[in-house]
Short mmCIF file of the C-alpha atoms (twelve columns), coordinates in Angstrom:
data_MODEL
# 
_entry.id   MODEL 
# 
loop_
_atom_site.group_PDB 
_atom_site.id 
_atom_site.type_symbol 
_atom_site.label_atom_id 
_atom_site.label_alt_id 
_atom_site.label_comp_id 
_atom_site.label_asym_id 
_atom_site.label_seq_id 
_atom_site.Cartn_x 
_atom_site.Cartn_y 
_atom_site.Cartn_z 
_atom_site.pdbx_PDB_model_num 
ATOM 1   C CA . UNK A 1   -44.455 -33.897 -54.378 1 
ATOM 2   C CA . UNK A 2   -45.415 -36.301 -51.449 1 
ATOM 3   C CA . UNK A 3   -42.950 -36.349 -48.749 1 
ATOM 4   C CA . UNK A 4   -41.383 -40.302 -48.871 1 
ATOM 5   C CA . UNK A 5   -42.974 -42.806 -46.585 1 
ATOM 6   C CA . UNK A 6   -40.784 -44.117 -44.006 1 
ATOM 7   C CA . UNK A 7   -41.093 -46.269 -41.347 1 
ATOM 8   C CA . UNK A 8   -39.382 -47.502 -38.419 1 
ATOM 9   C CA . UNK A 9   -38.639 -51.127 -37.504 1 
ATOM 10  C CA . UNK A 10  -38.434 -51.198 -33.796 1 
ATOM 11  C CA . UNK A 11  -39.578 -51.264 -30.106 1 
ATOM 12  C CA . UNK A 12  -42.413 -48.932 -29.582 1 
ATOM 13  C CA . UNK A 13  -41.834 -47.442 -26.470 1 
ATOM 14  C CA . UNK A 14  -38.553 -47.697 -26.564 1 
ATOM 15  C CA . UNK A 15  -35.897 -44.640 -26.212 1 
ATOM 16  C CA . UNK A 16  -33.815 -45.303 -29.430 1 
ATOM 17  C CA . UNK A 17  -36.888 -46.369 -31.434 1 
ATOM 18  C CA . UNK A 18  -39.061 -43.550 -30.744 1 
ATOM 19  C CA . UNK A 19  -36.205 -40.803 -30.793 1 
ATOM 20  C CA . UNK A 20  -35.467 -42.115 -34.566 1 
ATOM 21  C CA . UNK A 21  -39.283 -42.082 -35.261 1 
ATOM 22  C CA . UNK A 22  -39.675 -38.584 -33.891 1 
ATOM 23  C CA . UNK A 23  -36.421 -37.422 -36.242 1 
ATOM 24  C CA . UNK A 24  -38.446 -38.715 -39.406 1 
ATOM 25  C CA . UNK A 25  -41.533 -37.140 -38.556 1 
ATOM 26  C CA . UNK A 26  -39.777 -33.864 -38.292 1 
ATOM 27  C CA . UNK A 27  -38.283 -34.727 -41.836 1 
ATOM 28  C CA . UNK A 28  -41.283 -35.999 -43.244 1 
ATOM 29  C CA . UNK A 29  -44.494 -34.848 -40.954 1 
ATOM 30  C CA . UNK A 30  -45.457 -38.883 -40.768 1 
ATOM 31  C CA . UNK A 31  -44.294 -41.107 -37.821 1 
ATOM 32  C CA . UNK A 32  -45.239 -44.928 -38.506 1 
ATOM 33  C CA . UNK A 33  -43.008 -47.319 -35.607 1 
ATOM 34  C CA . UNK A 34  -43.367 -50.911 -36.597 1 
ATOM 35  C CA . UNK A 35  -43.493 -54.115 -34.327 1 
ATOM 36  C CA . UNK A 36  -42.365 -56.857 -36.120 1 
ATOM 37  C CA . UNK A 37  -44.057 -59.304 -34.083 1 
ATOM 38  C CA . UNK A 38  -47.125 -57.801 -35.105 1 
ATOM 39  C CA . UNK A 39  -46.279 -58.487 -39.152 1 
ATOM 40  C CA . UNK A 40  -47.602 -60.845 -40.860 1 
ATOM 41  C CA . UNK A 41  -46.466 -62.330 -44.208 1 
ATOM 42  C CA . UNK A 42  -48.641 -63.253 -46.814 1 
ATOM 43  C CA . UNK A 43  -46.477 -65.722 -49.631 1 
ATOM 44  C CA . UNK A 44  -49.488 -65.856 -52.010 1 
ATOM 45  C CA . UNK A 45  -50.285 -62.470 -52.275 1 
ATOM 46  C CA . UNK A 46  -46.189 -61.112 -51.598 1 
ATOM 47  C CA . UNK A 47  -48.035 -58.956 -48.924 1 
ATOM 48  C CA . UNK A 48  -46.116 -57.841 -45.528 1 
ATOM 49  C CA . UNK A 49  -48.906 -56.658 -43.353 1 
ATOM 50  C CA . UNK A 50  -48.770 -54.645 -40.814 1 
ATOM 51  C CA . UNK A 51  -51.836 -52.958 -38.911 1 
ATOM 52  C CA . UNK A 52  -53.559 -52.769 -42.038 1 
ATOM 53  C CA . UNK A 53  -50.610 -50.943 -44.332 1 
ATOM 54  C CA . UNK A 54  -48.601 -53.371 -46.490 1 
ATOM 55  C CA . UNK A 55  -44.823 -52.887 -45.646 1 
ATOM 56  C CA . UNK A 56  -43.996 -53.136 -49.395 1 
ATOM 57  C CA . UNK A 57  -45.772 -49.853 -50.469 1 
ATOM 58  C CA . UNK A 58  -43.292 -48.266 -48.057 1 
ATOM 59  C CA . UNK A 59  -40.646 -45.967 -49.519 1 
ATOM 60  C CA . UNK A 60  -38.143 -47.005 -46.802 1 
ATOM 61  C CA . UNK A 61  -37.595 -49.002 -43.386 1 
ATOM 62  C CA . UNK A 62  -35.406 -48.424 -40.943 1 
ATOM 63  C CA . UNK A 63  -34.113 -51.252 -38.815 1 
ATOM 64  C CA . UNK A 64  -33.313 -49.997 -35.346 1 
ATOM 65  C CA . UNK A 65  -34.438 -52.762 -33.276 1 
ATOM 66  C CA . UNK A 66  -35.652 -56.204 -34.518 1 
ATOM 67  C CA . UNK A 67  -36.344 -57.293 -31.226 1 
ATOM 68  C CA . UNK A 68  -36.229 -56.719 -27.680 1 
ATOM 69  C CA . UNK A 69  -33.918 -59.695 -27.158 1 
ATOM 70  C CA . UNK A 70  -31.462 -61.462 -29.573 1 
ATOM 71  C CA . UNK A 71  -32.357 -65.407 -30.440 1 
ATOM 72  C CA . UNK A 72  -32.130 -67.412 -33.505 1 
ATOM 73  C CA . UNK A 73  -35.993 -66.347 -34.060 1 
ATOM 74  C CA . UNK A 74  -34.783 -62.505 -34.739 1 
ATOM 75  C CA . UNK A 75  -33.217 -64.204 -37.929 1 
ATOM 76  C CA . UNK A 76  -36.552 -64.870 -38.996 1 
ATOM 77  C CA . UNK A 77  -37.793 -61.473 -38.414 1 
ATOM 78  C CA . UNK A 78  -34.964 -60.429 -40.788 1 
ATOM 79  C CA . UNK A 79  -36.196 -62.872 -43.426 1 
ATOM 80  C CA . UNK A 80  -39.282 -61.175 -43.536 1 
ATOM 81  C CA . UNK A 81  -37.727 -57.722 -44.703 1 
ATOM 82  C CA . UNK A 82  -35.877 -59.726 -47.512 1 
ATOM 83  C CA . UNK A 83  -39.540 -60.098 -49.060 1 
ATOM 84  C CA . UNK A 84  -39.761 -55.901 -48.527 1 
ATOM 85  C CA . UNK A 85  -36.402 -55.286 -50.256 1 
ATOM 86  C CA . UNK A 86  -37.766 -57.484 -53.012 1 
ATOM 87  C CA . UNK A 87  -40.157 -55.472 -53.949 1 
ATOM 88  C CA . UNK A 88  -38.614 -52.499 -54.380 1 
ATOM 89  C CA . UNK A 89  -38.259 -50.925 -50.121 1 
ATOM 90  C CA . UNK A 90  -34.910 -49.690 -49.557 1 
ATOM 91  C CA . UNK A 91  -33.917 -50.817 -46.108 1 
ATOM 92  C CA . UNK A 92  -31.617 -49.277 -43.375 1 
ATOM 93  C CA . UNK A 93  -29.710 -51.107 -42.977 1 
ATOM 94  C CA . UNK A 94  -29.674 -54.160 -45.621 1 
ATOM 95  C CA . UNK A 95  -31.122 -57.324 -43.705 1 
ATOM 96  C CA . UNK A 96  -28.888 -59.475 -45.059 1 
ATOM 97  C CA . UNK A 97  -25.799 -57.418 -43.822 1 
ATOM 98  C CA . UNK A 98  -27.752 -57.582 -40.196 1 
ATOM 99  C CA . UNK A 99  -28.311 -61.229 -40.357 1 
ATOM 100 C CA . UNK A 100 -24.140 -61.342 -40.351 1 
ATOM 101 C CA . UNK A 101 -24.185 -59.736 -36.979 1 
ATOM 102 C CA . UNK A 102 -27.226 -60.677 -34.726 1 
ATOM 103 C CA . UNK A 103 -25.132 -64.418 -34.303 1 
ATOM 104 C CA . UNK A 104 -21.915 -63.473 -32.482 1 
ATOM 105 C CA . UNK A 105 -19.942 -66.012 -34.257 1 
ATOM 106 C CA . UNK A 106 -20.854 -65.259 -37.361 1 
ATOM 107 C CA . UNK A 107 -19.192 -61.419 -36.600 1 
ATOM 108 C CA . UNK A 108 -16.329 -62.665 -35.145 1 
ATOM 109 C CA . UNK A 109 -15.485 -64.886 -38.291 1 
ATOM 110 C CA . UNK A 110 -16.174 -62.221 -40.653 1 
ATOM 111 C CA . UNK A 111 -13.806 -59.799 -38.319 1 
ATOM 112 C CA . UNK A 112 -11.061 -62.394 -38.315 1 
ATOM 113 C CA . UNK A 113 -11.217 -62.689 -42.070 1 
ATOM 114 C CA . UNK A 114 -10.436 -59.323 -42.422 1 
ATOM 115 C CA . UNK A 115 -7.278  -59.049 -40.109 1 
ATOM 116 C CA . UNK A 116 -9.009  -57.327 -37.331 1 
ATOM 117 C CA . UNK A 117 -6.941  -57.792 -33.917 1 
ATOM 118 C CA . UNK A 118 -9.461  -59.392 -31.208 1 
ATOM 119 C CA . UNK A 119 -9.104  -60.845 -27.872 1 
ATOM 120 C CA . UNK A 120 -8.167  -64.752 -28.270 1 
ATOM 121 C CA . UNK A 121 -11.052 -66.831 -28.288 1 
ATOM 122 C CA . UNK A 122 -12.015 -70.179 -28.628 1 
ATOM 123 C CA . UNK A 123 -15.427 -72.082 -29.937 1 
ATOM 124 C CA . UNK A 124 -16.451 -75.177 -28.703 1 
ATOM 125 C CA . UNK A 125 -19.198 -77.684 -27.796 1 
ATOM 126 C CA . UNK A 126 -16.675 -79.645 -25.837 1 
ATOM 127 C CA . UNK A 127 -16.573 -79.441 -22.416 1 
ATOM 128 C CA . UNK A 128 -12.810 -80.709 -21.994 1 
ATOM 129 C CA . UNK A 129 -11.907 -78.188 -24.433 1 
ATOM 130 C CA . UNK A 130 -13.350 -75.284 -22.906 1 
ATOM 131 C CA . UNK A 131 -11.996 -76.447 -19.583 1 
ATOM 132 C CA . UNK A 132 -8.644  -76.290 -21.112 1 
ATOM 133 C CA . UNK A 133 -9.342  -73.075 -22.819 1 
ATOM 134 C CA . UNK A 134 -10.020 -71.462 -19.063 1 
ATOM 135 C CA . UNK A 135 -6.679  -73.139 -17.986 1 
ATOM 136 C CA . UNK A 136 -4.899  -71.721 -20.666 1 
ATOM 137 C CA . UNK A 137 -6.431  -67.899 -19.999 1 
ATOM 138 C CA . UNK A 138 -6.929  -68.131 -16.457 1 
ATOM 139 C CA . UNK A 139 -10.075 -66.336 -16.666 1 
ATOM 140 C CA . UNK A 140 -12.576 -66.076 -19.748 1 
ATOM 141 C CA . UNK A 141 -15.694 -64.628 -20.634 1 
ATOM 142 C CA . UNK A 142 -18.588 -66.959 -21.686 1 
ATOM 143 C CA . UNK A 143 -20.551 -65.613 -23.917 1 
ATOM 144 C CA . UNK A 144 -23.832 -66.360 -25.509 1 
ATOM 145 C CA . UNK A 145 -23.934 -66.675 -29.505 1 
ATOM 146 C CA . UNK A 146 -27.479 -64.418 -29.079 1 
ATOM 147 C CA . UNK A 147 -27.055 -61.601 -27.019 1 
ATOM 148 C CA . UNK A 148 -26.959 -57.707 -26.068 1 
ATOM 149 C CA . UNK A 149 -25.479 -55.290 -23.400 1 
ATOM 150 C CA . UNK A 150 -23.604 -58.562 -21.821 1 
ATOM 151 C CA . UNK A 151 -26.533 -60.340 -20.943 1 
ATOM 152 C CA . UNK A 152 -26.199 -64.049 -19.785 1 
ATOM 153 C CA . UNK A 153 -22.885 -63.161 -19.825 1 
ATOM 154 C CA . UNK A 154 -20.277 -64.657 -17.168 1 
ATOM 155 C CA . UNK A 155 -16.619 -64.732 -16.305 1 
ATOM 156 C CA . UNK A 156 -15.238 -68.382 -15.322 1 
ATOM 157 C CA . UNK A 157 -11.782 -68.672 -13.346 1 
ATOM 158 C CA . UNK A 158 -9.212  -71.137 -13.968 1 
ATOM 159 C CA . UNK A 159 -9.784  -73.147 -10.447 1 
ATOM 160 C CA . UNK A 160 -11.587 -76.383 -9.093  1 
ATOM 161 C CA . UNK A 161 -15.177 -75.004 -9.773  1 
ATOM 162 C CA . UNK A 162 -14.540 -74.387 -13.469 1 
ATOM 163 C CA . UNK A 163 -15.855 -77.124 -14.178 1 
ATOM 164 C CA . UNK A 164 -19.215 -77.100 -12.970 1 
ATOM 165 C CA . UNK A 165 -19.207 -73.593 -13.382 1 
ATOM 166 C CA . UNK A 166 -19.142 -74.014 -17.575 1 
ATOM 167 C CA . UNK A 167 -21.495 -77.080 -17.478 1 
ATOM 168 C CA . UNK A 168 -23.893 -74.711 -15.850 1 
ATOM 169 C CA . UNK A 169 -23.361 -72.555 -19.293 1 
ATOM 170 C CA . UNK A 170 -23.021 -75.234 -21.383 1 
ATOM 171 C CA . UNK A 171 -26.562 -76.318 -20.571 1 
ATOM 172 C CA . UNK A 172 -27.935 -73.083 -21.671 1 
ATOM 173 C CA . UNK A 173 -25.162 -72.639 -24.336 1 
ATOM 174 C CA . UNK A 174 -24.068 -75.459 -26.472 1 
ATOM 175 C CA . UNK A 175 -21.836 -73.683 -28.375 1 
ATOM 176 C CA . UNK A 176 -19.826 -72.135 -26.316 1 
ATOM 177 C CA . UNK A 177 -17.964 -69.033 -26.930 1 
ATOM 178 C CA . UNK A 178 -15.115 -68.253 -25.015 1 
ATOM 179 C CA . UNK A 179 -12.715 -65.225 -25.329 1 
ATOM 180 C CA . UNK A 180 -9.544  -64.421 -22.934 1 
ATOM 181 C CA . UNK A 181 -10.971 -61.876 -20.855 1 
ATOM 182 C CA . UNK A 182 -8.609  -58.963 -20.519 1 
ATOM 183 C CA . UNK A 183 -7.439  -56.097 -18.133 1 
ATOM 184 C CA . UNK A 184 -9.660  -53.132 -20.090 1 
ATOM 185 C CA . UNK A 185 -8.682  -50.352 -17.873 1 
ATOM 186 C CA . UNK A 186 -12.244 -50.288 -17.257 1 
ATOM 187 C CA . UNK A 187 -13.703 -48.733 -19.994 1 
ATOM 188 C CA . UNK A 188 -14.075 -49.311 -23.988 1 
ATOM 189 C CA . UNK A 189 -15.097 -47.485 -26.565 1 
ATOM 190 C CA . UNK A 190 -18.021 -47.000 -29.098 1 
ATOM 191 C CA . UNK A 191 -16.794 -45.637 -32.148 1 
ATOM 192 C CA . UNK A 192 -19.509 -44.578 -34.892 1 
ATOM 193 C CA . UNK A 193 -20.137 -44.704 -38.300 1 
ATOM 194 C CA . UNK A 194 -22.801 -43.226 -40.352 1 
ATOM 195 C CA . UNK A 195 -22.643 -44.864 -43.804 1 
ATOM 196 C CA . UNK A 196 -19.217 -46.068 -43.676 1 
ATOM 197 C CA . UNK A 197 -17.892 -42.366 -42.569 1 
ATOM 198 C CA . UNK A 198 -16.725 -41.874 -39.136 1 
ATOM 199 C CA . UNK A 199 -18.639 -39.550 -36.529 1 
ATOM 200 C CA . UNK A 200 -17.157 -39.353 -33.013 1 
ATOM 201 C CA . UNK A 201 -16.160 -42.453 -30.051 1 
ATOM 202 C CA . UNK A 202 -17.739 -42.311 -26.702 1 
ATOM 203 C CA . UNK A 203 -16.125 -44.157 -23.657 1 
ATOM 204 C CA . UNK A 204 -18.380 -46.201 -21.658 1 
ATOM 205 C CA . UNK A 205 -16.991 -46.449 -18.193 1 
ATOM 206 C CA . UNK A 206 -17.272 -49.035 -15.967 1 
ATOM 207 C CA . UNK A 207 -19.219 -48.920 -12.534 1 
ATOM 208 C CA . UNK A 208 -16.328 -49.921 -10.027 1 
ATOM 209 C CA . UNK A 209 -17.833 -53.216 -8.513  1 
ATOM 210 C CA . UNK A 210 -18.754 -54.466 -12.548 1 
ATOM 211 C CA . UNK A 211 -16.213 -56.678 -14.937 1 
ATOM 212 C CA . UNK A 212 -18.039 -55.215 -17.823 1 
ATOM 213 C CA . UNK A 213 -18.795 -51.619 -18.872 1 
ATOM 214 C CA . UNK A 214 -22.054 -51.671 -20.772 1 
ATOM 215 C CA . UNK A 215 -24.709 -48.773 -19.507 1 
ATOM 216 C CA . UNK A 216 -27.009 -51.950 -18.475 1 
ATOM 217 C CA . UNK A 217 -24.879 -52.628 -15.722 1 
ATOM 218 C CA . UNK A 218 -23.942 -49.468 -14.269 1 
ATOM 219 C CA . UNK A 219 -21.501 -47.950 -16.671 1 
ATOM 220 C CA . UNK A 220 -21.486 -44.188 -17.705 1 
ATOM 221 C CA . UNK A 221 -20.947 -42.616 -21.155 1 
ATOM 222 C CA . UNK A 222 -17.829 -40.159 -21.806 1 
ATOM 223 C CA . UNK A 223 -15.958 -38.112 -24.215 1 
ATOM 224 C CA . UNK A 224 -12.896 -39.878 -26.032 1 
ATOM 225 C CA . UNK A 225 -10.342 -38.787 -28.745 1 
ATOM 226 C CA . UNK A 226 -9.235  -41.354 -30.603 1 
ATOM 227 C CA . UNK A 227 -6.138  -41.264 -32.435 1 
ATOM 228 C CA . UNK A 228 -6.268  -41.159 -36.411 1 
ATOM 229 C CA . UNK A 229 -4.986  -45.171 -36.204 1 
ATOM 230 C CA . UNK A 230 -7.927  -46.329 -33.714 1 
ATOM 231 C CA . UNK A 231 -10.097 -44.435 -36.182 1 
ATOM 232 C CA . UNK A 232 -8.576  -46.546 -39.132 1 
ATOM 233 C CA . UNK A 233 -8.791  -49.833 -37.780 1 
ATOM 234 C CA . UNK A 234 -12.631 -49.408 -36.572 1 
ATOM 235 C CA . UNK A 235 -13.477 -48.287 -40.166 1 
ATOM 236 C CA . UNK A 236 -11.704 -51.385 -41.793 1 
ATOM 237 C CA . UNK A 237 -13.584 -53.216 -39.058 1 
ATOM 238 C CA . UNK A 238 -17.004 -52.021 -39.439 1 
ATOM 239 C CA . UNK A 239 -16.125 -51.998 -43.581 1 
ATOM 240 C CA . UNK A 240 -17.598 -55.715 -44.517 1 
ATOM 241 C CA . UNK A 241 -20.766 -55.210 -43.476 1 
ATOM 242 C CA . UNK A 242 -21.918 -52.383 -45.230 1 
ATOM 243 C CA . UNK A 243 -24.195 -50.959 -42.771 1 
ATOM 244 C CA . UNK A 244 -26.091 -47.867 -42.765 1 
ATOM 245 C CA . UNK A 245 -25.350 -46.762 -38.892 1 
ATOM 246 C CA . UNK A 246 -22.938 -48.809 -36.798 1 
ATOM 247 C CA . UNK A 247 -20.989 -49.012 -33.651 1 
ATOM 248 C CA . UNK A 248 -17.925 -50.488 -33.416 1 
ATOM 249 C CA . UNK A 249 -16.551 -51.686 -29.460 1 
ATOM 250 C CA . UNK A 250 -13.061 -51.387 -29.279 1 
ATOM 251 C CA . UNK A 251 -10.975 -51.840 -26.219 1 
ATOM 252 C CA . UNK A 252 -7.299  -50.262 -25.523 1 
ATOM 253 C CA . UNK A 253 -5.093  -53.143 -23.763 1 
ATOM 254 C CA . UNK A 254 -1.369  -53.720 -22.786 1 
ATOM 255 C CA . UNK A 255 -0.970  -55.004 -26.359 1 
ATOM 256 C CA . UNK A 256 -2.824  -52.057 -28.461 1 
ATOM 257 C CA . UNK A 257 -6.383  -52.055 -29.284 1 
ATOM 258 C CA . UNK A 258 -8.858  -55.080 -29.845 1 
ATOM 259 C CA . UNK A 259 -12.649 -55.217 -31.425 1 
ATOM 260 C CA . UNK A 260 -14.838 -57.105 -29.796 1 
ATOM 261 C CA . UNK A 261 -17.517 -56.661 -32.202 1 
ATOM 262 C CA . UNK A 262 -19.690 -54.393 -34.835 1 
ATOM 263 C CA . UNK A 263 -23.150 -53.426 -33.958 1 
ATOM 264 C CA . UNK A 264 -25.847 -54.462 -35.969 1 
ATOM 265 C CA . UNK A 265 -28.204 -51.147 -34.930 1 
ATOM 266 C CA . UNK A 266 -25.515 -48.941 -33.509 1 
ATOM 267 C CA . UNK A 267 -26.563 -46.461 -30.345 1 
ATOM 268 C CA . UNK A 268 -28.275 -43.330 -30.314 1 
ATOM 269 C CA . UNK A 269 -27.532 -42.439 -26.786 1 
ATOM 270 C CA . UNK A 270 -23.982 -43.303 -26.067 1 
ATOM 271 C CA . UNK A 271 -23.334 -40.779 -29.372 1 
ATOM 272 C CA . UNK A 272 -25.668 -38.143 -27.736 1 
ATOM 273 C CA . UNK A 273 -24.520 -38.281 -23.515 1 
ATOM 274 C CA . UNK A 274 -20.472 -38.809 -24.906 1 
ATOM 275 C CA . UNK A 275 -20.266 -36.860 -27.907 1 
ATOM 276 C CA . UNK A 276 -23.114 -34.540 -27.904 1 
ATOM 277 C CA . UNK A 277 -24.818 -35.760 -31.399 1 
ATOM 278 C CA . UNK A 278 -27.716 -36.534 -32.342 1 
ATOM 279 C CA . UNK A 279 -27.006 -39.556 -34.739 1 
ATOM 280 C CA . UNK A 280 -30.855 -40.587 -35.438 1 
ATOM 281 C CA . UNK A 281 -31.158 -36.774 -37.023 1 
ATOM 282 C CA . UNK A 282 -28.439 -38.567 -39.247 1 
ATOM 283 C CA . UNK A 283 -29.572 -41.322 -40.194 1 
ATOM 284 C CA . UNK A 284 -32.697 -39.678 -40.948 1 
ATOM 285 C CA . UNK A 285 -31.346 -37.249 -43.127 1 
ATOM 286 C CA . UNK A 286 -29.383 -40.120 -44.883 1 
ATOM 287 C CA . UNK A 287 -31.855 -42.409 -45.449 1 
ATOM 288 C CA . UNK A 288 -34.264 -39.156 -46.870 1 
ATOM 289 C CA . UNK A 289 -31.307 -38.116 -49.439 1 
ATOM 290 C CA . UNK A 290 -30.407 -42.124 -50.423 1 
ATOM 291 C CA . UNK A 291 -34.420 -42.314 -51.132 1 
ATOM 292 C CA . UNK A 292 -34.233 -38.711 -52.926 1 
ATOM 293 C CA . UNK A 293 -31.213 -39.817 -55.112 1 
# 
């Protein structure tokens, strides 16, 4: 019987793309990384091309990176895989469960619907009202709808240059998100899931001089033990969206934990340096036994 064909959707070149690829290959002996700005969709003939193989004779895709940078075009990427699932691809996780997590907002309303504790946060295109929103925190994080690793990012004080301090966002960021930024202790955690079931948490530390702890600006990974309720509430967190690997980022404050959000692609590397597994041997090994079933 021939071994299933399975590709990955993702940054060639990249750590967490190629690591994945490598883990099929040793699964299946084939390695096929796919560059979705290199696919092109063909409506008359259903076709999904890419470098001469048609997506939609595939067995299985798996989504690790849609692109190198979160925008409103990466929902259109997503689109594209609808047309694959269509005809019969299983993919890793379902695009339509992705498409509820690449727009911030769109997380944080589905998290809030289910009764998960999160910082307190305000949306607004209103510059009064996110003026008043800084007066009423006294400092808050600005933060893009489209966005990774706390880039374009910023913190903005209650004080006199608020003001021109959030029109400066503003003019990048009409809607503005805004969320009461809180004493984290300096670090937060990544908890994973594999298919809804719960692997390990890393810590990612922040560097001393940084607000923020994310790896792309100096943080470090470490070992955490969670206790069984932390576990619990990032599982009914994570829960809606039905992905196939996640992360969820959970924070321990003066008032008990908060999530600030569920990752769309979860991380490879925070689950190997913190916890010492190898989650894209996982996934792998799940998406070859959902395709086998």
């Amino acid at each position: 019987m021939a071994e299933p064909k399975i590709g990955v959707i993702g940054i060639p070149g990249k750590w967490s793309t190629e690591t994945l690829a490598d883990a099929v290959e040793a699964h299946t002996g084939i390695r096929r990384v796919i560059d979705m700005g290199r696919v092109v969709l063909d409506l008359d003939t259903g076709s999904l091309m890419h470098d001469g193989e048609d997506l939609c004779s595939y067995d299985a895709l798996i989504v690790k990176k849609i692109s190198e940078i979160y925008s409103p075009h990466v929902l259109d990427r997503l689109e594209l895989l609808r047309i694959a699932e269509a005809r019969g691809v299983r993919v890793f996780s379902n695009p339509e469960a992705i498409l509820r997590l690449i727009d911030r907002l769109a997380c944080t309303v589905s998290l809030r619907l289910a009764d998960i504790p999160m910082p307190r946060t305000r949306v607004t295109e209103d510059l009064s009202q996110a003026e008043a929103a800084v007066e009423t925190f006294g400092s808050a994080v600005f933060k893009p709808l489209y966005s990774t690793k706390a880039r374009g990012m910023c913190v903005i004080d209650r004080g006199a240059g608020a003001a021109e301090q959030i029109r400066e966002f503003a003019a990048e960021n009409p809607v503005m998100y805004i969320q009461e930024k809180l004493d984290l202790s300096g670090q937060d955690l990544g908890m994973v899931f594999l298919n809804g079931d719960y692997l390990c948490t890393y810590a990612r530390v922040s560097a001393s001089e940084t607000w923020n702890t994310t790896i792309h600006s100096g943080g470090k990974y470490a070992a955490y033990a969670p206790a069984p309720d932390l576990i619990d509430l990032a599982r009914r967190a994570q829960a809606p969206f039905g992905l196939s690997f996640t992360t969820v980022d959970v924070a321990m404050t003066a008032d008990g934990p908060i999530v600030f959000e569920v990752s769309a692609f979860g991380g490879f590397r925070g689950a190997r340096d913190g916890c010492g597994l190898d989650a894209a041997a996982l996934l792998a090994q799940h998406v070859l036994k959902e395709v086998a079933a």
